[in-house]
Coordinates of C-alpha atoms and ligand atoms in Angstrom, one line a residue:
Chain A
M1 CA 41.4 -33.3 20.9
L2 CA 39.1 -32.0 23.7
N3 CA 40.4 -28.5 23.1
F4 CA 39.6 -28.8 19.4
K5 CA 36.1 -29.8 20.1
K6 CA 35.7 -26.9 22.6
S7 CA 37.0 -24.5 20.0
V8 CA 34.6 -25.7 17.5
L9 CA 31.7 -25.4 19.9
M10 CA 32.8 -22.0 20.9
L11 CA 33.0 -20.9 17.3
L12 CA 29.6 -22.3 16.7
A13 CA 28.2 -20.3 19.6
I14 CA 29.8 -17.1 18.3
M15 CA 28.4 -17.8 14.9
V16 CA 24.9 -18.2 16.3
G17 CA 25.3 -15.0 18.2
C18 CA 26.5 -13.1 15.2
I19 CA 23.6 -14.4 13.1
A20 CA 21.2 -13.3 15.8
L21 CA 22.7 -9.9 16.1
Y22 CA 23.6 -9.0 12.5
A23 CA 21.4 -11.0 10.2
A24 CA 19.8 -8.7 7.7
P25 CA 16.0 -8.2 8.3
A26 CA 14.0 -11.0 6.7
M27 CA 11.7 -10.4 3.8
A28 CA 7.9 -10.9 4.1
H29 CA 7.5 -14.7 4.0
G30 CA 9.5 -16.1 1.2
E31 CA 7.9 -14.5 -1.9
K32 CA 11.3 -13.1 -2.9
S33 CA 13.7 -15.5 -1.0
Q34 CA 13.5 -18.5 -3.3
A35 CA 16.0 -18.5 -6.2
A36 CA 14.8 -16.8 -9.4
Y37 CA 15.2 -19.9 -11.6
L38 CA 13.1 -21.8 -9.1
R39 CA 10.3 -19.3 -9.2
M40 CA 10.4 -18.9 -13.0
R41 CA 11.0 -22.5 -14.1
T42 CA 8.9 -24.7 -11.8
L43 CA 5.3 -24.0 -11.1
L44 CA 3.7 -21.0 -13.0
W45 CA 0.5 -19.8 -11.5
Y46 CA -2.1 -17.6 -13.2
D47 CA -5.8 -16.5 -13.0
V48 CA -5.5 -16.8 -9.2
E49 CA -8.5 -15.1 -7.5
V50 CA -10.1 -15.0 -4.0
S51 CA -13.8 -14.8 -3.7
T52 CA -13.6 -12.1 -1.0
T53 CA -10.8 -10.2 0.8
K54 CA -12.9 -9.3 3.9
L55 CA -14.9 -11.8 5.8
K56 CA -16.1 -12.7 9.3
V57 CA -15.3 -15.8 11.4
N58 CA -17.3 -18.8 10.1
E59 CA -17.6 -17.3 6.6
E60 CA -16.1 -19.1 3.7
L61 CA -13.6 -18.0 1.1
V62 CA -12.8 -19.7 -2.2
M63 CA -9.5 -19.4 -3.9
T64 CA -9.3 -20.5 -7.5
G65 CA -6.7 -20.4 -10.2
K66 CA -4.6 -22.4 -12.6
F67 CA -1.0 -23.7 -12.5
Y68 CA 1.3 -24.9 -15.2
W69 CA 4.3 -27.2 -14.6
F70 CA 7.1 -25.6 -16.6
Y71 CA 8.4 -27.8 -19.5
D72 CA 12.1 -27.0 -18.8
W73 CA 12.1 -28.2 -15.2
P74 CA 15.4 -27.5 -13.5
S75 CA 17.4 -30.7 -13.3
N76 CA 18.3 -30.1 -9.6
I77 CA 14.7 -29.9 -8.4
A78 CA 12.6 -33.0 -7.7
K79 CA 9.8 -33.6 -10.2
P80 CA 6.2 -33.5 -8.9
E81 CA 5.8 -37.2 -8.4
V82 CA 4.2 -36.6 -5.0
A83 CA 2.6 -33.2 -4.5
F84 CA 0.0 -31.6 -2.3
L85 CA -2.0 -28.5 -2.9
N86 CA -2.3 -26.2 0.1
I87 CA -2.8 -22.7 1.2
G88 CA 0.0 -20.8 3.0
I89 CA -1.1 -18.6 5.8
P90 CA 0.8 -17.6 8.9
G91 CA -1.1 -19.4 11.7
P92 CA -4.4 -21.3 11.7
V93 CA -6.5 -18.3 10.6
F94 CA -8.6 -20.6 8.3
I95 CA -9.5 -24.2 8.1
R96 CA -9.6 -26.0 4.8
K97 CA -13.0 -27.4 4.1
A98 CA -12.3 -28.9 0.6
S99 CA -9.9 -28.6 -2.3
Y100 CA -10.3 -29.7 -5.9
I101 CA -7.8 -30.1 -8.8
N102 CA -9.6 -30.2 -12.1
G103 CA -12.7 -31.1 -10.2
V104 CA -11.1 -34.1 -8.4
S105 CA -10.9 -33.9 -4.6
G106 CA -7.4 -32.9 -3.5
T107 CA -7.5 -34.7 -0.2
N108 CA -4.8 -37.0 -1.3
S109 CA -1.3 -36.3 -2.7
T110 CA -1.2 -36.2 -6.4
R111 CA 1.3 -36.9 -9.2
F112 CA 1.5 -34.2 -11.9
D113 CA 2.8 -34.1 -15.4
I114 CA 5.5 -31.7 -16.4
G115 CA 4.3 -29.4 -19.3
E116 CA 0.6 -29.7 -18.3
T117 CA -1.9 -27.2 -16.9
Y118 CA -4.4 -27.8 -14.0
E119 CA -7.0 -25.7 -12.3
F120 CA -7.7 -25.6 -8.7
K121 CA -10.3 -24.5 -6.1
V122 CA -9.8 -24.4 -2.4
I123 CA -12.6 -23.7 0.0
L124 CA -11.6 -22.2 3.4
K125 CA -13.5 -21.2 6.5
A126 CA -12.4 -18.3 8.6
R127 CA -11.4 -19.3 12.1
R128 CA -10.0 -16.3 13.9
A129 CA -9.6 -12.6 13.3
A130 CA -6.4 -11.6 11.5
R131 CA -5.0 -9.8 8.4
V132 CA -3.0 -12.3 6.5
H133 CA -1.1 -12.5 3.2
M134 CA -2.5 -15.7 1.7
H135 CA -0.8 -17.8 -1.0
A136 CA -1.8 -20.8 -2.9
L137 CA 1.0 -23.3 -2.3
M138 CA 2.1 -26.6 -3.9
N139 CA 4.2 -28.8 -1.7
V140 CA 6.3 -31.0 -3.9
K141 CA 8.1 -33.9 -2.2
E142 CA 11.9 -33.3 -2.0
A143 CA 11.5 -29.9 -3.8
G144 CA 9.6 -28.0 -1.1
P145 CA 6.8 -25.4 -1.3
L146 CA 6.2 -23.7 -4.7
I147 CA 4.4 -20.5 -3.9
G148 CA 1.6 -18.9 -5.8
P149 CA 0.6 -15.2 -5.9
G150 CA -0.4 -13.7 -2.5
R151 CA -3.5 -11.8 -1.6
W152 CA -4.2 -9.7 1.6
V153 CA -7.3 -11.1 3.3
E154 CA -8.8 -9.7 6.5
V155 CA -10.9 -11.8 8.9
T156 CA -13.0 -10.1 11.6
G157 CA -15.0 -11.4 14.5
D158 CA -14.5 -13.6 17.5
M159 CA -12.8 -17.0 17.5
A160 CA -15.1 -18.1 20.3
D161 CA -17.9 -18.2 17.8
F162 CA -16.1 -20.5 15.4
T163 CA -17.6 -23.9 14.8
N164 CA -16.5 -26.6 12.5
E165 CA -19.4 -29.1 12.4
V166 CA -19.3 -32.3 10.5
T167 CA -21.7 -35.3 10.4
T168 CA -19.9 -38.6 11.0
L169 CA -20.6 -41.9 9.2
T170 CA -22.9 -42.9 12.1
G171 CA -25.0 -39.8 11.7
E172 CA -23.7 -37.9 14.7
T173 CA -22.9 -34.2 14.4
I174 CA -19.7 -33.1 16.0
D175 CA -17.7 -29.9 16.3
L176 CA -14.2 -30.7 15.1
E177 CA -12.9 -27.6 16.8
H178 CA -13.4 -29.2 20.2
Y179 CA -14.0 -32.8 19.5
G180 CA -11.9 -35.2 21.5
L181 CA -9.9 -32.3 23.0
V182 CA -10.6 -33.1 26.6
N183 CA -9.6 -36.7 26.0
A184 CA -6.4 -35.7 24.3
V185 CA -5.5 -33.4 27.2
K186 CA -6.4 -36.1 29.8
W187 CA -4.0 -38.6 28.2
H188 CA -1.2 -36.1 27.8
I189 CA -1.4 -35.2 31.5
F190 CA -1.6 -38.9 32.5
W191 CA 1.5 -39.9 30.6
G192 CA 3.3 -36.7 31.5
V193 CA 2.8 -37.4 35.2
I194 CA 4.1 -41.0 34.8
A195 CA 7.1 -39.8 32.8
A196 CA 7.9 -37.1 35.4
A197 CA 7.6 -39.7 38.3
W198 CA 9.9 -42.1 36.5
L199 CA 12.5 -39.3 35.9
L200 CA 12.2 -38.1 39.5
Y201 CA 12.6 -41.6 40.9
W202 CA 15.9 -42.1 39.0
I203 CA 17.2 -38.6 40.0
F204 CA 17.3 -39.9 43.7
Q205 CA 18.9 -43.3 42.9
G206 CA 22.6 -42.5 43.4
P207 CA 24.8 -40.1 41.4
I208 CA 23.5 -38.7 38.0
L209 CA 25.0 -37.3 34.8
I210 CA 28.8 -36.8 34.9
P211 CA 29.4 -38.1 38.4
R212 CA 27.5 -41.3 37.4
Y213 CA 29.5 -41.6 34.3
K214 CA 32.7 -41.3 36.3
K215 CA 31.5 -43.9 38.7
V216 CA 30.5 -46.3 35.9
K217 CA 34.0 -45.9 34.4
L218 CA 35.5 -46.5 37.8
L219 CA 33.5 -49.7 38.6
G220 CA 34.1 -51.1 35.1
D221 CA 32.5 -54.5 34.8
E222 CA 30.8 -54.2 38.2
A223 CA 28.9 -51.1 37.2
D224 CA 25.6 -53.1 36.9
D225 CA 25.7 -53.4 40.7
M226 CA 24.7 -49.8 40.9
I227 CA 21.2 -50.9 40.1
T228 CA 19.5 -52.4 43.2
P229 CA 16.8 -55.2 43.2
A230 CA 14.4 -52.5 44.4
N231 CA 15.2 -50.5 41.2
R232 CA 14.6 -53.5 39.1
M233 CA 11.2 -54.2 40.8
V234 CA 10.1 -50.6 40.1
G235 CA 11.1 -50.9 36.5
L236 CA 9.2 -54.2 36.1
V237 CA 6.0 -52.7 37.6
M238 CA 6.4 -49.7 35.3
L239 CA 6.8 -51.9 32.2
I240 CA 3.8 -54.1 33.0
G241 CA 1.7 -51.1 34.0
T242 CA 2.4 -49.3 30.7
I243 CA 1.5 -52.3 28.6
V244 CA -1.7 -52.9 30.6
V245 CA -2.8 -49.3 30.2
V246 CA -2.0 -49.1 26.5
T247 CA -3.8 -52.4 25.8
W248 CA -6.8 -51.4 27.9
S249 CA -7.1 -47.9 26.3
Y250 CA -6.9 -49.5 22.8
F251 CA -9.8 -51.9 23.5
N252 CA -11.7 -49.2 25.3
A253 CA -11.5 -46.8 22.3
Y254 CA -12.4 -49.6 20.0
A255 CA -15.6 -50.4 22.1
Q256 CA -16.6 -46.8 22.1
Y257 CA -16.0 -46.1 18.4
P258 CA -16.6 -49.4 16.6
V259 CA -17.0 -47.8 13.1
T260 CA -13.8 -46.0 11.9
I261 CA -11.9 -45.5 8.7
P262 CA -8.1 -45.2 8.7
L263 CA -6.4 -41.9 7.7
Q264 CA -6.4 -41.8 3.9
S265 CA -2.9 -41.8 2.5
G266 CA -3.4 -42.9 -1.1
Q267 CA -2.0 -41.2 -4.2
I268 CA -4.0 -40.3 -7.3
T269 CA -3.2 -39.0 -10.8
I270 CA -5.4 -36.3 -12.1
P271 CA -5.8 -35.9 -15.9
A272 CA -4.5 -32.5 -17.1
L273 CA -6.6 -29.7 -18.8
P274 CA -6.6 -29.6 -22.6
D275 CA -3.6 -27.7 -24.1
A276 CA -4.0 -24.0 -23.3
A277 CA -1.9 -23.0 -26.3
R278 CA -5.0 -23.7 -28.6
G279 CA -2.8 -24.1 -31.7
V280 CA -0.4 -21.3 -31.2
N281 CA 3.3 -22.3 -31.6
V282 CA 6.1 -20.2 -30.2
E283 CA 9.8 -20.6 -30.7
M284 CA 12.3 -18.5 -28.6
I285 CA 14.8 -16.8 -30.9
D286 CA 16.7 -14.8 -28.3
A287 CA 16.3 -13.1 -24.9
R288 CA 18.2 -10.4 -23.2
Y289 CA 17.9 -8.7 -19.8
R290 CA 18.7 -5.0 -20.0
V291 CA 20.4 -4.3 -16.6
P292 CA 20.0 -0.5 -16.5
G293 CA 16.4 -0.2 -17.6
R294 CA 15.2 -3.4 -15.9
A295 CA 13.7 -4.9 -19.0
L296 CA 13.4 -8.3 -20.5
E297 CA 13.6 -8.2 -24.3
F298 CA 12.8 -11.4 -26.2
T299 CA 12.2 -12.2 -29.8
I300 CA 9.9 -15.1 -30.6
K301 CA 8.8 -16.8 -33.8
V302 CA 5.0 -17.2 -33.5
T303 CA 2.9 -19.6 -35.7
N304 CA -0.8 -19.0 -35.5
N305 CA -2.7 -22.2 -36.3
T306 CA -6.0 -20.8 -35.0
N307 CA -8.5 -19.3 -37.3
S308 CA -8.4 -15.8 -35.8
P309 CA -5.7 -13.1 -35.6
I310 CA -3.9 -13.0 -32.3
K311 CA -2.0 -10.3 -30.3
L312 CA 0.4 -10.6 -27.4
G313 CA -1.3 -9.3 -24.2
E314 CA 0.7 -10.5 -21.2
F315 CA 3.9 -12.1 -19.9
T316 CA 3.8 -13.7 -16.5
S317 CA 6.5 -15.4 -14.4
A318 CA 7.2 -15.9 -10.7
N319 CA 3.7 -14.5 -9.9
I320 CA 4.6 -11.1 -11.5
R321 CA 2.5 -9.9 -14.5
W322 CA 3.6 -7.6 -17.3
M323 CA 0.5 -6.4 -19.1
N324 CA 0.2 -5.0 -22.6
P325 CA -2.7 -2.6 -21.9
E326 CA -3.6 -2.3 -25.6
V327 CA -4.6 -6.0 -25.6
S328 CA -5.2 -7.0 -22.0
Q329 CA -5.7 -4.9 -18.9
A330 CA -5.1 -5.8 -15.2
E331 CA -4.5 -3.7 -12.1
P332 CA -2.8 -4.9 -8.9
A333 CA -5.3 -6.6 -6.6
D334 CA -3.7 -5.0 -3.5
S335 CA -0.6 -3.1 -2.3
H336 CA 1.6 -6.2 -2.6
D337 CA 0.4 -7.6 -5.9
P338 CA 3.1 -7.2 -8.6
V339 CA 1.2 -6.3 -11.7
A340 CA 3.0 -4.0 -14.2
S341 CA -0.2 -2.6 -15.8
N342 CA 1.7 -1.0 -18.5
G343 CA 4.9 -3.1 -18.4
M344 CA 4.8 -4.9 -21.7
S345 CA 5.0 -3.7 -25.3
Y346 CA 5.8 -5.5 -28.5
E347 CA 6.6 -4.9 -32.2
G348 CA 5.1 -7.0 -34.9
G349 CA 1.4 -6.5 -34.5
A350 CA -1.2 -9.2 -35.0
V351 CA -0.3 -12.7 -36.2
M352 CA -2.8 -13.7 -38.9
P353 CA -4.3 -17.2 -39.1
G354 CA -1.7 -19.6 -40.7
Q355 CA 1.0 -16.9 -40.5
T356 CA 4.5 -17.3 -38.9
K357 CA 5.9 -14.1 -37.7
L358 CA 8.7 -12.7 -35.5
L359 CA 7.6 -10.7 -32.5
K360 CA 9.9 -8.6 -30.4
A361 CA 8.6 -8.0 -26.8
T362 CA 9.9 -5.8 -24.0
C363 CA 8.8 -6.3 -20.4
T364 CA 9.9 -3.5 -18.1
D365 CA 9.5 -3.1 -14.4
A366 CA 11.4 -2.5 -11.2
A367 CA 10.1 -5.9 -10.1
W368 CA 12.9 -7.6 -12.0
E369 CA 15.2 -6.1 -9.3
T370 CA 12.9 -5.7 -6.3
Y371 CA 11.6 -9.3 -6.6
R372 CA 15.2 -10.4 -7.2
L373 CA 14.5 -12.1 -10.6
A374 CA 17.4 -10.4 -12.2
K375 CA 19.7 -12.4 -9.9
L376 CA 19.3 -15.0 -12.6
I377 CA 22.0 -13.4 -14.7
Y378 CA 24.6 -14.3 -12.0
D379 CA 23.6 -18.0 -12.1
P380 CA 25.8 -20.6 -13.7
D381 CA 22.7 -21.6 -15.7
S382 CA 21.0 -18.3 -16.6
R383 CA 17.8 -19.7 -18.1
F384 CA 14.5 -18.1 -17.5
G385 CA 10.9 -19.2 -18.1
G386 CA 7.4 -17.8 -18.1
L387 CA 4.0 -17.8 -19.8
I388 CA 2.8 -15.5 -22.6
F389 CA -0.8 -14.9 -23.3
F390 CA -2.2 -14.3 -26.8
F391 CA -5.7 -13.0 -27.4
D392 CA -7.8 -13.2 -30.5
E393 CA -10.4 -10.7 -31.5
E394 CA -13.2 -12.5 -29.5
G395 CA -11.0 -12.4 -26.4
N396 CA -10.1 -16.1 -26.5
R397 CA -6.8 -16.7 -24.8
S398 CA -3.9 -18.9 -25.8
V399 CA -1.3 -19.6 -23.1
V400 CA 2.1 -20.6 -24.2
A401 CA 5.2 -21.4 -22.1
I402 CA 8.5 -19.8 -23.2
G403 CA 12.0 -20.0 -21.9
G404 CA 15.6 -20.1 -22.7
P405 CA 19.0 -18.6 -21.9
L406 CA 19.0 -15.0 -20.8
L407 CA 21.9 -12.7 -21.6
P408 CA 22.5 -9.5 -19.6
V409 CA 23.2 -6.3 -21.6
F410 CA 24.3 -3.0 -20.2
I411 CA 23.8 -0.5 -23.1
Chain B
M1 CA 39.4 -26.6 9.6
L2 CA 39.3 -23.9 12.3
K3 CA 40.5 -21.4 9.6
T4 CA 37.4 -22.2 7.5
L5 CA 35.2 -21.7 10.5
Y6 CA 36.7 -18.3 11.1
I7 CA 36.1 -17.4 7.5
I8 CA 32.5 -18.4 7.8
V9 CA 32.1 -16.3 11.0
F10 CA 33.7 -13.4 9.2
A11 CA 31.4 -13.8 6.2
L12 CA 28.4 -13.8 8.4
M13 CA 29.5 -10.7 10.2
S14 CA 29.9 -8.8 7.0
T15 CA 26.1 -8.9 6.5
A16 CA 25.9 -6.2 9.1
S17 CA 24.4 -3.0 7.8
W18 CA 26.5 0.1 7.2
G19 CA 26.1 3.1 5.1
H20 CA 26.4 6.7 4.2
G21 CA 23.4 8.9 4.9
G22 CA 20.3 7.8 3.1
V23 CA 22.1 4.8 1.5
M24 CA 22.3 1.6 3.6
N25 CA 24.0 -1.6 2.6
E26 CA 21.7 -4.3 4.1
G27 CA 23.0 -7.7 3.6
N28 CA 23.4 -8.1 -0.1
E29 CA 21.0 -5.3 -0.9
C30 CA 21.7 -1.6 -1.1
K31 CA 18.8 0.5 0.0
L32 CA 18.1 4.2 -0.3
R33 CA 15.7 5.6 2.3
V34 CA 13.6 8.7 1.3
G35 CA 11.3 9.6 4.2
P36 CA 9.1 6.5 4.9
Y37 CA 9.9 5.0 1.4
V38 CA 12.6 2.7 0.3
M39 CA 14.3 2.3 -3.1
N40 CA 17.0 -0.2 -4.1
F41 CA 20.2 1.5 -5.1
S42 CA 22.5 -0.2 -7.7
G43 CA 25.7 1.3 -9.2
Y44 CA 27.3 -0.2 -12.3
Q45 CA 30.5 0.6 -14.1
P46 CA 30.0 -1.5 -17.2
E47 CA 33.4 -0.6 -18.8
N48 CA 35.3 -1.8 -15.7
N49 CA 33.3 -4.4 -13.9
V50 CA 30.6 -5.6 -16.2
S51 CA 28.3 -7.4 -13.9
K52 CA 29.4 -6.1 -10.5
Q53 CA 27.0 -4.0 -8.5
F54 CA 28.2 -1.2 -6.2
C55 CA 26.6 0.5 -3.3
D56 CA 27.0 4.3 -3.4
D57 CA 30.8 4.6 -3.8
M58 CA 32.1 4.1 -7.4
P59 CA 35.5 2.4 -7.3
T60 CA 36.9 4.0 -10.5
I61 CA 36.3 7.0 -12.7
G62 CA 34.5 6.6 -16.1
K63 CA 31.0 5.8 -17.3
S64 CA 28.8 5.0 -14.3
I65 CA 25.2 3.9 -14.2
I66 CA 23.1 4.3 -11.1
V67 CA 19.7 2.6 -11.0
L68 CA 17.0 3.3 -8.4
D69 CA 14.3 0.6 -8.1
F70 CA 11.2 1.6 -6.1
I71 CA 10.3 -1.0 -3.5
D72 CA 7.2 1.0 -2.3
N73 CA 4.7 1.1 -5.2
K74 CA 3.5 4.5 -4.0
L75 CA 6.7 6.1 -5.3
R76 CA 5.5 5.3 -8.8
D77 CA 2.9 8.0 -8.4
M78 CA 5.4 10.6 -7.1
T79 CA 8.0 12.7 -9.0
V80 CA 11.7 12.0 -8.4
N81 CA 14.4 14.5 -8.7
F82 CA 18.0 13.3 -8.6
R83 CA 21.0 15.7 -8.3
V84 CA 24.6 15.4 -7.5
I85 CA 26.7 18.2 -6.0
K86 CA 30.5 18.4 -5.7
A87 CA 31.8 18.1 -2.2
E88 CA 35.1 18.9 -0.5
V89 CA 35.2 15.9 1.8
A90 CA 34.4 12.2 1.8
A91 CA 31.5 10.7 3.7
L92 CA 31.9 11.1 7.5
G93 CA 30.4 7.7 8.3
T94 CA 28.2 9.4 11.0
A95 CA 24.5 10.4 11.3
D96 CA 25.5 13.8 9.8
D97 CA 25.8 12.2 6.4
G98 CA 22.1 12.0 6.1
K99 CA 21.3 15.6 7.3
V100 CA 19.8 17.7 4.5
N101 CA 21.8 20.9 4.0
N102 CA 19.7 23.6 2.4
A103 CA 22.6 25.8 1.4
E104 CA 24.0 22.8 -0.4
L105 CA 20.7 22.1 -2.1
A106 CA 20.6 25.6 -3.4
Q107 CA 23.9 25.2 -5.2
T108 CA 24.1 24.6 -8.9
P109 CA 24.4 20.8 -9.1
F110 CA 27.2 19.0 -10.9
F111 CA 24.4 17.2 -12.8
E112 CA 20.7 16.9 -12.3
I113 CA 17.8 14.9 -13.5
P114 CA 14.7 17.1 -13.2
A115 CA 11.6 15.9 -11.3
K116 CA 9.6 13.3 -13.3
R117 CA 7.3 10.4 -12.6
Y118 CA 8.6 6.8 -13.2
P119 CA 5.6 4.5 -13.6
T120 CA 7.7 1.4 -14.2
G121 CA 9.3 1.9 -10.8
T122 CA 12.8 2.2 -12.1
M123 CA 15.0 5.2 -12.7
T124 CA 18.4 5.0 -14.6
I125 CA 21.0 7.7 -14.2
T126 CA 24.0 7.6 -16.5
Q127 CA 27.0 9.8 -15.8
D128 CA 30.6 9.9 -17.0
F129 CA 32.8 10.8 -14.0
K130 CA 35.9 12.3 -15.7
E131 CA 38.0 12.7 -12.5
K132 CA 38.0 11.4 -9.1
G133 CA 36.3 13.3 -6.3
H134 CA 33.8 13.5 -3.5
F135 CA 30.1 14.1 -4.2
V136 CA 26.8 14.5 -2.4
G137 CA 23.7 12.9 -3.9
Y138 CA 20.2 14.2 -3.3
V139 CA 17.0 12.4 -4.1
V140 CA 13.9 14.6 -3.8
I141 CA 10.5 12.9 -4.1
E142 CA 7.2 14.8 -4.2
G143 CA 3.7 13.4 -4.1
E144 CA 0.4 15.2 -3.9
N145 CA 0.9 16.6 -0.5
E146 CA 4.2 15.1 0.7
K147 CA 7.8 15.8 0.0
F148 CA 10.9 14.0 1.2
I149 CA 14.6 14.5 0.7
S150 CA 17.4 12.0 1.1
R151 CA 21.1 13.0 1.2
F152 CA 23.9 10.5 0.7
P153 CA 27.6 11.5 0.2
F154 CA 29.7 9.2 -2.1
S155 CA 33.1 9.1 -3.7
V156 CA 34.3 8.3 -7.1
G157 CA 37.7 6.8 -7.9
Y158 CA 38.8 6.3 -4.3
P159 CA 40.0 2.9 -3.1
N160 CA 38.0 1.3 -0.2
P161 CA 38.6 3.5 2.9
G162 CA 39.4 0.6 5.1
I163 CA 37.1 -1.1 7.6
P164 CA 33.5 0.1 7.5
A165 CA 32.3 1.7 10.8
G166 CA 29.6 -0.9 11.4
L167 CA 32.2 -3.7 11.3
K168 CA 34.7 -2.3 13.8
I169 CA 33.0 -3.7 16.9
P170 CA 32.4 -7.2 15.5
I171 CA 36.0 -7.3 14.4
A172 CA 37.2 -6.3 17.9
V173 CA 35.0 -8.9 19.5
F174 CA 36.3 -11.4 17.1
L175 CA 39.9 -10.7 17.9
V176 CA 39.3 -11.0 21.6
I177 CA 37.7 -14.4 21.0
I178 CA 40.7 -15.5 19.0
V179 CA 42.9 -14.6 22.0
I180 CA 40.7 -16.6 24.3
M181 CA 40.8 -19.5 22.0
I182 CA 44.6 -19.5 21.8
W183 CA 44.7 -19.4 25.6
L184 CA 42.3 -22.3 25.8
A185 CA 44.3 -24.3 23.3
R186 CA 47.5 -23.9 25.3
R187 CA 46.0 -25.2 28.5
K188 CA 46.7 -28.8 29.4
P189 CA 43.8 -31.2 28.6
V190 CA 41.5 -32.2 31.5
V191 CA 41.8 -35.9 32.5
L192 CA 38.3 -37.3 32.9
N193 CA 39.2 -40.9 33.8
E194 CA 40.6 -41.1 37.3
R195 CA 41.7 -44.6 37.0
K196 CA 45.2 -44.9 35.7
E197 CA 45.8 -47.3 32.9
D198 CA 48.7 -49.7 33.3
Ligands
CU1 CU1 2.9 -13.3 1.1

């Protein structure tokens, strides 16, 4: 039995060693590592923008955008019953001053409806110098983070100049960057010293660890005798002392700060935006992925219930955009922004008001492979999802979610 | 139980990188390095293995498709020339595989795709390999004032040439560990409790 355990432990050690030595180099920070179906069929982000990409410490940055909760939510992923909007940055380069979802404060966790669109705004303040790839991020309970498009942002200046001043309920202005820091350090040291003393005391009370275990086994029922009356006295003093200090500190803090509000942990439901499809109906007829050629080809049946002719201008999924430059233009925002400026084309032309028409679109780009979306065709459930944008002659946009099974083709 | 663990260890080890010249198999991705730039390399033989992807070596003869996907967006603004030259020998598995040979480059290629820009970032090469053999692939990229060449030998129609070089050391270490484990398993168990039970 013991040998078996040893073997398992040893194997585990070898495994850890092998992973450390031979693991393939990790990709950026997760943009490509989540499964394709998860990126295409959960949260679809669009219109994401940052107010600036270069700023100094203490300056503010605003990130805005929209997100749509995909109607064909994967059955193995938890639904957004409890979700929290955040910004993903490696390290505390920014602090979040405020966040809004459809104009409602996003301080609390929120419940969202599948199939609905929301817009967001997050205000950040630069804290220290760094160049970071910044993403909007939705943390969904039991599903994990759903990542939005990334932007490179550079902060310059000195962290020592950073201030984070707020005015409290009692009218006092405090700098949250340093507020209460000394007190927190003091208490950590105080309890650290006590804990170390307690540990040290017991190290010198007879044998420890395995020898002690052996002795306990040997003494059997008389093992309690190993603890002397002096040991018991020290323990009692320690217990009473701890309770007294905790009680005193509680009343002391209460006397010093009589007016407080507890940490807010409520949950809210925010009403969704009006339907972004604006009267455009789309039915998926079929979809194929051309493996050599890296192209998604789909045929859709479009019904135009608006009163203006519409054309297909964009397909977006997993934070990648395929643009039809004849209808809508966009260029990559930076070196890591996957925008296929000329990636989409379609047959069928404009859909007239009241007309129902078949459109055949092709979305080509190496991103299908380099962003590992094509891995979808190896899934047991090869369904894809995304948003298509129609534009009328005045530039009004209709956003419609499409999705369905995806078949790979080789010729 | 132990067997399963061994298999897991083995599977983890196989993520080690190995390759021939400019083509590297990194984990589950096959990469082609051209100077400072990186492309994804995928080989397909739709008639034999419809959805399987190969890294440089093609297991059988017949219609083969090679797809290069540019990871660095800068490559989209450069021209790419792809050529394949017949070779006498298989890949050596050493650093020499990646060394550009000018005499070889000057030869008339077995087939060639002339320099062209690929703005969608993906390049598809279709070739029917009628008989088995060894080849050398060259990818030449040219930008405004830069030019890089990558060389990678590959074979068509040859079975897997045994254990890849990059795996030899891990496998040796693994075998030594198995020996140690067998030795440990044969030792008598240590008795912790000194008290004898009656
Ligand atoms: Cu990123």
